[in-house]
Structures are given as C-alpha cells and as structure tokens.
Amino acid sequence: MKTKFVRPNWDKYFMEIAHVVKTRSNCSARQVGAIIVKDRRIIATGYNGTPMGIKNCFEEGCERCSKRMSGKIKPGEDIDKCICLHAEQNALLQSAYHGISTKDTTIYTTDTPCNQCAKMIINSGVKKIISENKYPDDLGLSLLKQAGISLSYLKRKS
C-alpha cells in the first residue's frame, strides 16, 4: 500500500517556521515571530523582546511589561514605555545588520503589524505580508493598504 505524501504549500511552510521563531521571544507579555522571505528563501528572522545585551523581558528587563503582567497596567497602556522590539522590527534590523536588501520581499508574521512596524515595512520595500492573527492596530493596517502592500491571512490548523 502506497502512503500518501503530504507537503505544506510555501505559505504554510513559512508560517510554521515563524511559529518556531516566536519560541525564542523573551517578552513576557506576547510572543510573536516574523520571517522575511525572498524567492522562497529565508533572509532574516525576528521575534519580539529586549534589544541585544539588555536583560531579558521575562527577567524583568522591561519595566512596562512587568507592570502589565502583574496587572498594574492594562494591555495597550504605556506602549511608549516598552523597551521591547517587535518581531517585524527585529527581522528588518537583522537584514540591515547583515547587509541584505528587503526590497520586494514577503514577511510572514504571526500577528499583523502595528503602526510602527507598518511604517518600517513600507519604507523597507516589503511588498507582501502574510499573517495569522489581527493585532488591534487599525492605523497600521490602514497605512499598509494606502502604501499598496498586500496583506493576506492564513489559517493555521490546530
């Protein structure tokens, strides 16, 4: 009897990798993963957390996240006081750090980009975003739409 061989399509493949990447997140509040792909090749990965050399968020490196996790502030409150980088930011910065262009690339991210990440994605030349979950930031999504960046959602099987 012949066994049926099943391979994921490219979008599912890259999204699963983004989920593995998010396991490296050191943010105590939210784990997000992102990968940048060009010509079906991964050029950079990123997850959310504190900058290099800074105490990990889960080790109380970010005072804002510590307050959120202890219930002293609500989700979305005091965002400007968070020192953590977002997954998309880290992926874009890794590309820059290693001198790799992000022009005409696709970002696979487990959550849609916020306003700040959307602006960086627009100016970095990314042409397409594939995401699973909608992050509650309509301004970011509006900016992406105005800039003509394609955004599509991929459902993940549990």
Short mmCIF file of C-alpha atoms in Angstrom, two decimals:
data_model
loop_
_atom_site.label_atom_id
_atom_site.label_comp_id
_atom_site.label_asym_id
_atom_site.label_seq_id
_atom_site.Cartn_x
_atom_site.Cartn_y
_atom_site.Cartn_z
CA MET A 1 0.00 0.00 0.00
CA LYS A 2 1.34 3.37 -1.01
CA THR A 3 1.49 6.06 1.71
CA LYS A 4 0.14 9.45 0.69
CA PHE A 5 2.89 12.03 0.93
CA VAL A 6 1.69 15.48 2.02
CA ARG A 7 3.81 18.60 1.81
CA PRO A 8 2.70 22.01 3.04
CA ASN A 9 2.41 24.78 0.47
CA TRP A 10 5.01 27.55 0.71
CA ASP A 11 2.83 29.89 2.78
CA LYS A 12 2.06 27.21 5.37
CA TYR A 13 5.69 26.15 5.44
CA PHE A 14 6.97 29.65 6.14
CA MET A 15 4.23 30.38 8.68
CA GLU A 16 5.14 27.26 10.64
CA ILE A 17 8.74 28.49 10.71
CA ALA A 18 7.52 31.88 12.03
CA HIS A 19 5.84 29.96 14.86
CA VAL A 20 9.11 28.23 15.69
CA VAL A 21 10.92 31.59 15.60
CA LYS A 22 8.48 33.08 18.13
CA THR A 23 9.53 30.45 20.68
CA ARG A 24 12.78 32.46 21.06
CA SER A 25 10.82 35.53 22.19
CA ASN A 26 11.85 36.81 25.60
CA CYS A 27 8.82 39.09 26.00
CA SER A 28 6.70 38.16 28.99
CA ALA A 29 3.57 39.78 27.55
CA ARG A 30 3.31 38.41 23.98
CA GLN A 31 5.24 36.06 21.72
CA VAL A 32 5.38 36.97 18.03
CA GLY A 33 7.54 35.60 15.22
CA ALA A 34 8.37 37.01 11.79
CA ILE A 35 10.44 35.86 8.86
CA ILE A 36 11.41 37.71 5.71
CA VAL A 37 11.42 35.68 2.51
CA LYS A 38 12.67 36.42 -0.98
CA ASP A 39 12.45 33.96 -3.86
CA ARG A 40 11.32 31.21 -1.43
CA ARG A 41 14.45 31.70 0.70
CA ILE A 42 14.50 32.99 4.26
CA ILE A 43 16.72 36.05 4.50
CA ALA A 44 16.02 37.02 8.13
CA THR A 45 14.02 36.07 11.20
CA GLY A 46 12.83 38.10 14.15
CA TYR A 47 10.98 37.68 17.40
CA ASN A 48 9.86 40.21 19.96
CA GLY A 49 11.91 41.04 23.02
CA THR A 50 14.52 43.31 24.51
CA PRO A 51 17.46 44.67 22.48
CA MET A 52 20.75 42.73 22.36
CA GLY A 53 22.71 42.96 25.60
CA ILE A 54 19.69 44.14 27.63
CA LYS A 55 18.25 41.99 30.40
CA ASN A 56 15.50 39.71 29.05
CA CYS A 57 11.93 40.89 29.39
CA PHE A 58 10.94 37.76 31.33
CA GLU A 59 13.77 38.59 33.76
CA GLU A 60 12.12 41.98 34.36
CA GLY A 61 14.29 43.73 31.78
CA CYS A 62 11.26 45.73 30.62
CA GLU A 63 9.52 47.57 33.43
CA ARG A 64 6.42 48.21 31.33
CA CYS A 65 5.91 44.52 30.53
CA SER A 66 6.49 43.61 34.19
CA LYS A 67 3.75 46.07 35.19
CA ARG A 68 1.41 44.65 32.56
CA MET A 69 1.96 41.06 33.65
CA SER A 70 1.37 41.97 37.32
CA GLY A 71 -1.90 43.75 36.43
CA LYS A 72 -0.67 47.26 37.30
CA ILE A 73 -1.41 48.47 33.76
CA LYS A 74 -3.77 47.24 31.04
CA PRO A 75 -2.79 45.76 27.67
CA GLY A 76 -2.08 48.59 25.22
CA GLU A 77 -1.36 51.08 28.03
CA ASP A 78 2.04 52.85 28.23
CA ILE A 79 3.22 51.26 24.98
CA ASP A 80 5.72 54.11 24.57
CA LYS A 81 7.48 52.91 27.75
CA CYS A 82 8.08 49.37 26.45
CA ILE A 83 11.72 48.69 25.55
CA CYS A 84 10.95 45.51 23.60
CA LEU A 85 11.38 45.36 19.84
CA HIS A 86 8.67 43.78 17.73
CA ALA A 87 9.30 40.66 15.64
CA GLU A 88 8.99 42.56 12.34
CA GLN A 89 11.42 45.23 13.58
CA ASN A 90 13.95 42.60 14.59
CA ALA A 91 13.69 40.81 11.24
CA LEU A 92 14.16 44.09 9.34
CA LEU A 93 17.08 45.07 11.58
CA GLN A 94 18.73 41.67 11.11
CA SER A 95 18.51 42.17 7.35
CA ALA A 96 20.13 45.59 7.65
CA TYR A 97 22.78 44.34 10.10
CA HIS A 98 23.85 41.69 7.59
CA GLY A 99 23.52 43.96 4.55
CA ILE A 100 20.63 42.10 2.95
CA SER A 101 18.07 44.09 0.97
CA THR A 102 14.40 43.70 1.89
CA LYS A 103 13.18 45.16 -1.40
CA ASP A 104 10.36 43.10 -2.97
CA THR A 105 10.20 40.61 -0.10
CA THR A 106 7.40 38.94 1.84
CA ILE A 107 7.07 38.99 5.63
CA TYR A 108 5.35 36.09 7.34
CA THR A 109 4.26 37.16 10.80
CA THR A 110 2.13 35.50 13.44
CA ASP A 111 0.35 38.83 14.17
CA THR A 112 -0.37 41.72 11.81
CA PRO A 113 2.00 44.68 12.11
CA CYS A 114 1.33 47.57 14.45
CA ASN A 115 1.54 51.20 13.33
CA GLN A 116 5.30 51.47 13.99
CA CYS A 117 6.12 48.20 12.25
CA ALA A 118 3.86 49.09 9.31
CA LYS A 119 5.83 52.29 8.72
CA MET A 120 9.12 50.38 8.78
CA ILE A 121 7.78 47.69 6.47
CA ILE A 122 6.57 50.32 3.98
CA ASN A 123 9.92 52.11 3.86
CA SER A 124 11.95 48.89 3.71
CA GLY A 125 10.47 47.82 0.36
CA VAL A 126 8.49 44.80 1.55
CA LYS A 127 5.70 44.07 -0.94
CA LYS A 128 3.62 41.43 0.80
CA ILE A 129 2.62 40.40 4.33
CA ILE A 130 1.10 37.08 5.28
CA SER A 131 -0.25 36.87 8.81
CA GLU A 132 -2.49 34.75 11.00
CA ASN A 133 -3.81 36.98 13.75
CA LYS A 134 -5.05 40.56 13.61
CA TYR A 135 -3.20 42.81 16.05
CA PRO A 136 -5.55 45.54 17.31
CA ASP A 137 -3.96 48.49 15.46
CA ASP A 138 -6.17 49.73 12.63
CA LEU A 139 -3.82 52.62 11.83
CA GLY A 140 -1.04 50.19 10.91
CA LEU A 141 -3.36 48.23 8.63
CA SER A 142 -4.62 51.45 7.04
CA LEU A 143 -1.07 52.60 6.29
CA LEU A 144 -0.22 49.28 4.66
CA LYS A 145 -3.31 49.49 2.48
CA GLN A 146 -2.52 53.09 1.44
CA ALA A 147 1.02 52.04 0.53
CA GLY A 148 -0.29 49.22 -1.66
CA ILE A 149 1.28 46.44 0.38
CA SER A 150 -0.59 43.18 0.03
CA LEU A 151 -1.85 41.68 3.30
CA SER A 152 -3.42 38.25 3.47
CA TYR A 153 -4.38 35.95 6.29
CA LEU A 154 -3.51 32.32 6.64
CA LYS A 155 -5.49 30.00 8.88
CA ARG A 156 -3.42 27.61 10.94
CA LYS A 157 -4.68 24.13 11.63
CA SER A 158 -4.53 23.29 15.32
#
